Amino acid sequence: MAVQKKFALGRGLDALISNDEVKTSGSSSINEIELSKISVNPNQPRREFDPIALQELADSIAEIGIIQPITLRQMSEDSYQIIAGERRYRASILAGLQSIPAYIRTANDEHVMEMALIENIQREDLNSLEIALAYQHLIEQYDLTQERLSERVGKKRATIANYIRLLKLPAPIQMALKNKEIDMGHARALLALDDPKAQIRIFNEIITQGYSVRKVEEIVKSLSAGETIESGGKKISPKGCKLSEEYTLLQDHLCNFFGTKVQLSCSPKGKGKISIPFDNETDLERIMEILDSLKSTE
């Protein structure tokens, strides 16, 4: 039997999840809708549902019922499409329900995915890559600027830009982000590198060495400065870091002068670093004596 309560569904998350009865202009209502009449939204940003968590929700629904109605839009007299609440819909089917309480909202196509996105983001149900794809979809499908989209979904433009930039990463990194093998912080650090090959190599080191976000940021900073870094016994050099003939001669001169394999790195912008390695304290003292002798000749 339909429940004849009226709910106002205003802009934003509160409109999608509020349980308080309020005055309405008649643009929405709450009813008990048969599950067989409901279809999922093909543009739903959320693509994966944890089967264990879904079953736990189904068990809870079977015991105490649906606490939070889902949000639907009416497609025809006997069909509805989900705006928000696909997880509750799926769990209700698993629980053996025949119908589910739902807000029935009037919404045009342009607002459906936006509303689903807002609800899922606020509930933190989406992974960062799903959010990025959803933002990109909204921008492309409805010809929105990032600024306009930020107003529509209530997020800062910089936040939206950071998510969308994730889509520029190589596919293996995007998949790892989707599968939560790395954090968004790892991915954002890798974006500072212009070379996809370097991104992949550092990504592999993140997986094998278990690097923290801070560690990756340090590695990327070094590579960006033109330095060669060592990780897991491997040397990783920045793109275009091959020394010119002039710098190679200078490096050889320094190696001969200090009697050790001096490392010299230089970025395309001319910023670089000289590294003088030593084998032990005695070797360090020898190098310091050389430097002291240079100072004494000034």
Tab-separated table of C-alpha atoms in Angstrom, residues 21-279:
chain	number	residue	atom	x	y	z
A	21	GLU	CA	8.688	15.129	7.106
A	22	VAL	CA	8.524	18.641	5.676
A	23	LYS	CA	6.297	20.757	3.485
A	24	THR	CA	6.558	20.189	-0.239
A	25	SER	CA	5.515	21.763	-3.477
A	26	GLY	CA	4.443	18.348	-4.782
A	27	SER	CA	7.570	17.589	-6.829
A	28	SER	CA	8.271	14.415	-4.830
A	29	SER	CA	6.569	11.794	-2.679
A	30	ILE	CA	7.384	8.589	-0.819
A	31	ASN	CA	5.761	5.307	-1.785
A	32	GLU	CA	6.225	1.553	-1.497
A	33	ILE	CA	7.411	0.437	-4.939
A	34	GLU	CA	7.601	-3.144	-6.227
A	35	LEU	CA	11.197	-4.186	-6.895
A	36	SER	CA	10.160	-5.697	-10.227
A	37	LYS	CA	9.232	-2.213	-11.457
A	38	ILE	CA	12.648	-0.710	-10.639
A	39	SER	CA	15.641	-0.598	-12.971
A	40	VAL	CA	19.178	0.571	-12.264
A	41	ASN	CA	20.586	3.770	-13.707
A	42	PRO	CA	23.083	2.882	-16.504
A	43	ASN	CA	25.017	6.063	-15.670
A	44	GLN	CA	25.345	5.196	-11.989
A	45	PRO	CA	28.934	6.162	-11.070
A	46	ARG	CA	29.344	3.229	-8.722
A	47	ARG	CA	30.319	0.072	-10.619
A	48	GLU	CA	31.327	-2.457	-7.971
A	49	PHE	CA	29.562	-3.747	-4.861
A	50	ASP	CA	31.375	-5.733	-2.196
A	51	PRO	CA	29.436	-9.050	-2.075
A	52	ILE	CA	30.174	-9.606	1.625
A	53	ALA	CA	29.055	-6.102	2.620
A	54	LEU	CA	26.017	-6.448	0.347
A	55	GLN	CA	25.016	-9.709	2.045
A	56	GLU	CA	25.477	-8.120	5.471
A	57	LEU	CA	23.138	-5.303	4.435
A	58	ALA	CA	20.670	-7.870	3.063
A	59	ASP	CA	20.702	-9.716	6.407
A	60	SER	CA	20.072	-6.442	8.229
A	61	ILE	CA	17.211	-5.567	5.876
A	62	ALA	CA	15.667	-9.021	6.319
A	63	GLU	CA	15.715	-8.509	10.084
A	64	ILE	CA	14.668	-4.874	10.540
A	65	GLY	CA	13.643	-3.706	7.063
A	66	ILE	CA	14.740	-0.674	5.022
A	67	ILE	CA	15.662	2.265	7.264
A	68	GLN	CA	16.485	4.738	4.489
A	69	PRO	CA	14.233	4.890	1.401
A	70	ILE	CA	15.949	4.858	-1.983
A	71	THR	CA	15.394	7.677	-4.485
A	72	LEU	CA	13.698	6.964	-7.831
A	73	ARG	CA	12.369	8.801	-10.822
A	74	GLN	CA	9.266	7.616	-12.607
A	75	MET	CA	9.906	6.526	-16.196
A	76	SER	CA	6.367	5.409	-17.048
A	77	GLU	CA	3.247	4.332	-15.219
A	78	ASP	CA	4.807	1.067	-14.029
A	79	SER	CA	8.556	1.643	-14.231
A	80	TYR	CA	11.080	3.548	-12.159
A	81	GLN	CA	14.814	4.203	-12.405
A	82	ILE	CA	17.193	4.496	-9.461
A	83	ILE	CA	18.666	7.914	-8.760
A	84	ALA	CA	20.318	6.952	-5.459
A	85	GLY	CA	20.277	3.726	-3.461
A	86	GLU	CA	21.278	0.925	-5.844
A	87	ARG	CA	23.098	-0.875	-3.025
A	88	ARG	CA	19.937	-0.919	-0.890
A	89	TYR	CA	17.962	-2.055	-3.934
A	90	ARG	CA	20.319	-4.975	-4.593
A	91	ALA	CA	20.382	-5.956	-0.911
A	92	SER	CA	16.580	-5.883	-0.781
A	93	ILE	CA	16.447	-8.386	-3.649
A	94	LEU	CA	18.899	-10.631	-1.783
A	95	ALA	CA	16.741	-10.309	1.348
A	96	GLY	CA	13.707	-11.548	-0.578
A	97	LEU	CA	11.670	-8.330	-0.373
A	98	GLN	CA	8.935	-7.729	-2.922
A	99	SER	CA	8.826	-3.950	-2.553
A	100	ILE	CA	10.873	-1.114	-1.090
A	101	PRO	CA	10.093	2.376	0.271
A	102	ALA	CA	11.254	5.036	-2.151
A	103	TYR	CA	11.193	8.744	-2.754
A	104	ILE	CA	9.695	9.396	-6.168
A	105	ARG	CA	11.306	12.457	-7.636
A	106	THR	CA	10.793	14.422	-10.818
A	107	ALA	CA	14.240	14.805	-12.359
A	108	ASN	CA	15.415	15.259	-15.909
A	109	ASP	CA	18.282	13.260	-17.401
A	110	GLU	CA	20.829	16.009	-16.780
A	111	HIS	CA	20.300	15.838	-13.018
A	112	VAL	CA	20.054	12.070	-12.473
A	113	MET	CA	23.744	11.195	-12.535
A	114	GLU	CA	24.592	14.390	-10.702
A	115	MET	CA	22.263	13.395	-7.854
A	116	ALA	CA	23.623	9.845	-7.736
A	117	LEU	CA	27.160	11.214	-7.714
A	118	ILE	CA	26.446	13.636	-4.875
A	119	GLU	CA	24.926	10.915	-2.730
A	120	ASN	CA	27.734	8.438	-3.302
A	121	ILE	CA	30.536	10.975	-2.816
A	122	GLN	CA	29.045	12.281	0.416
A	123	ARG	CA	28.637	8.718	1.679
A	124	GLU	CA	32.201	7.899	0.522
A	125	ASP	CA	30.918	4.862	-1.366
A	126	LEU	CA	32.958	5.480	-4.506
A	127	ASN	CA	36.651	4.901	-4.975
A	128	SER	CA	38.701	7.811	-6.318
A	129	LEU	CA	38.810	6.483	-9.882
A	130	GLU	CA	35.026	6.031	-9.991
A	131	ILE	CA	34.649	9.630	-8.831
A	132	ALA	CA	37.086	10.802	-11.515
A	133	LEU	CA	35.196	8.927	-14.241
A	134	ALA	CA	31.875	10.274	-13.012
A	135	TYR	CA	33.149	13.862	-13.007
A	136	GLN	CA	34.551	13.412	-16.515
A	137	HIS	CA	31.264	11.909	-17.709
A	138	LEU	CA	29.263	14.866	-16.379
A	139	ILE	CA	31.638	17.374	-17.968
A	140	GLU	CA	31.566	15.677	-21.374
A	141	GLN	CA	27.885	14.735	-21.510
A	142	TYR	CA	26.501	18.069	-20.331
A	143	ASP	CA	29.271	20.336	-21.663
A	144	LEU	CA	30.149	21.694	-18.224
A	145	THR	CA	33.266	23.524	-17.141
A	146	GLN	CA	35.051	22.336	-14.014
A	147	GLU	CA	33.930	25.543	-12.319
A	148	ARG	CA	30.284	24.911	-13.199
A	149	LEU	CA	30.528	21.277	-12.116
A	150	SER	CA	32.029	22.327	-8.790
A	151	GLU	CA	28.965	24.495	-8.176
A	152	ARG	CA	26.612	21.658	-9.118
A	153	VAL	CA	28.133	18.990	-6.867
A	154	GLY	CA	29.310	21.233	-4.045
A	155	LYS	CA	33.043	20.530	-4.386
A	156	LYS	CA	35.965	22.901	-4.927
A	157	ARG	CA	37.144	23.207	-8.520
A	158	ALA	CA	40.665	22.202	-7.474
A	159	THR	CA	39.276	19.006	-5.962
A	160	ILE	CA	37.496	18.115	-9.197
A	161	ALA	CA	40.623	18.933	-11.218
A	162	ASN	CA	42.732	16.647	-9.016
A	163	TYR	CA	40.334	13.750	-9.534
A	164	ILE	CA	40.146	14.207	-13.302
A	165	ARG	CA	43.955	14.335	-13.560
A	166	LEU	CA	44.007	10.739	-12.283
A	167	LEU	CA	42.629	9.679	-15.679
A	168	LYS	CA	45.935	10.765	-17.264
A	169	LEU	CA	47.869	8.065	-15.394
A	170	PRO	CA	48.897	4.832	-17.177
A	171	ALA	CA	46.260	2.087	-17.097
A	172	PRO	CA	48.097	-0.194	-14.587
A	173	ILE	CA	48.201	2.654	-12.071
A	174	GLN	CA	44.522	3.446	-12.602
A	175	MET	CA	43.641	-0.219	-12.035
A	176	ALA	CA	45.700	-0.310	-8.821
A	177	LEU	CA	43.907	2.816	-7.647
A	178	LYS	CA	40.545	1.237	-8.431
A	179	ASN	CA	41.509	-1.937	-6.560
A	180	LYS	CA	42.816	0.139	-3.626
A	181	GLU	CA	46.348	-1.234	-4.006
A	182	ILE	CA	47.608	2.357	-3.808
A	183	ASP	CA	46.120	5.513	-2.315
A	184	MET	CA	45.064	8.639	-4.141
A	185	GLY	CA	48.062	10.322	-2.499
A	186	HIS	CA	50.406	7.916	-4.308
A	187	ALA	CA	48.654	8.614	-7.602
A	188	ARG	CA	48.763	12.385	-7.170
A	189	ALA	CA	52.483	12.229	-6.396
A	190	LEU	CA	53.112	10.244	-9.586
A	191	LEU	CA	51.262	12.870	-11.619
A	192	ALA	CA	54.132	15.265	-10.942
A	193	LEU	CA	56.238	13.141	-13.304
A	194	ASP	CA	55.802	13.853	-17.017
A	195	ASP	CA	57.250	10.525	-18.150
A	196	PRO	CA	54.752	7.586	-18.158
A	197	LYS	CA	57.643	5.101	-18.072
A	198	ALA	CA	59.002	6.713	-14.917
A	199	GLN	CA	55.511	6.693	-13.421
A	200	ILE	CA	55.246	2.944	-14.056
A	201	ARG	CA	58.696	2.240	-12.624
A	202	ILE	CA	57.960	4.185	-9.428
A	203	PHE	CA	54.537	2.540	-9.231
A	204	ASN	CA	56.189	-0.884	-9.358
A	205	GLU	CA	58.475	0.191	-6.532
A	206	ILE	CA	55.447	1.316	-4.500
A	207	ILE	CA	53.963	-2.167	-4.854
A	208	THR	CA	57.150	-4.147	-4.190
A	209	GLN	CA	58.657	-1.882	-1.514
A	210	GLY	CA	55.445	-0.715	0.144
A	211	TYR	CA	56.399	2.951	-0.068
A	212	SER	CA	54.356	5.523	1.830
A	213	VAL	CA	52.904	8.564	0.068
A	214	ARG	CA	55.580	10.736	1.694
A	215	LYS	CA	58.340	8.468	0.391
A	216	VAL	CA	56.938	8.607	-3.139
A	217	GLU	CA	56.741	12.396	-2.947
A	218	GLU	CA	60.440	12.493	-1.986
A	219	ILE	CA	61.376	10.183	-4.880
A	220	VAL	CA	59.390	12.230	-7.377
A	221	LYS	CA	60.925	15.450	-6.075
A	222	SER	CA	64.413	14.011	-6.602
A	223	LEU	CA	63.615	12.816	-10.117
A	224	SER	CA	62.063	16.174	-10.987
A	225	ALA	CA	65.311	17.832	-9.885
A	226	GLY	CA	67.200	15.680	-12.365
A	227	GLU	CA	68.596	13.264	-9.792
A	228	THR	CA	68.982	9.514	-10.263
A	229	ILE	CA	67.477	7.572	-7.352
A	230	GLU	CA	68.066	4.023	-6.177
A	231	SER	CA	65.246	1.748	-5.067
A	232	GLY	CA	65.284	-1.965	-4.397
A	233	GLY	CA	68.750	-2.240	-5.892
A	234	LYS	CA	67.626	-0.505	-9.082
A	235	LYS	CA	68.620	2.900	-10.400
A	236	ILE	CA	65.842	5.055	-11.802
A	237	SER	CA	66.801	8.070	-13.859
A	238	PRO	CA	64.548	10.966	-14.869
A	239	LYS	CA	63.582	11.401	-18.487
A	240	GLY	CA	66.098	13.339	-20.519
A	241	CYS	CA	68.698	13.183	-17.745
A	242	LYS	CA	71.546	12.032	-20.000
A	243	LEU	CA	74.458	14.363	-19.417
A	244	SER	CA	75.825	16.466	-22.228
A	245	GLU	CA	79.397	15.876	-23.331
A	246	GLU	CA	80.525	18.915	-21.368
A	247	TYR	CA	78.936	17.668	-18.134
A	248	THR	CA	80.245	14.145	-18.713
A	249	LEU	CA	83.797	15.489	-18.933
A	250	LEU	CA	83.216	17.485	-15.749
A	251	GLN	CA	81.940	14.381	-13.961
A	252	ASP	CA	85.001	12.390	-15.060
A	253	HIS	CA	87.242	15.204	-13.824
A	254	LEU	CA	85.544	15.173	-10.403
A	255	CYS	CA	85.817	11.374	-10.194
A	256	ASN	CA	89.587	11.584	-10.804
A	257	PHE	CA	90.029	14.508	-8.430
A	258	PHE	CA	88.236	12.908	-5.468
A	259	GLY	CA	89.260	9.340	-6.276
A	260	THR	CA	85.713	8.075	-6.094
A	261	LYS	CA	82.715	7.696	-8.418
A	262	VAL	CA	81.178	11.152	-8.193
A	263	GLN	CA	77.598	11.384	-9.440
A	264	LEU	CA	76.445	14.477	-11.274
A	265	SER	CA	72.838	15.071	-12.333
A	266	CYS	CA	71.342	17.973	-14.224
A	267	SER	CA	67.740	18.702	-15.205
A	268	PRO	CA	66.804	20.265	-18.578
A	269	LYS	CA	66.370	23.549	-16.673
A	270	GLY	CA	69.999	23.462	-15.540
A	271	LYS	CA	69.260	22.495	-11.924
A	272	GLY	CA	71.381	19.649	-10.625
A	273	LYS	CA	73.272	17.942	-7.879
A	274	ILE	CA	76.798	16.626	-7.205
A	275	SER	CA	77.069	13.563	-4.972
A	276	ILE	CA	80.398	12.342	-3.572
A	277	PRO	CA	80.118	8.795	-2.138
A	278	PHE	CA	82.495	7.318	0.445
A	279	ASP	CA	83.098	3.743	1.611
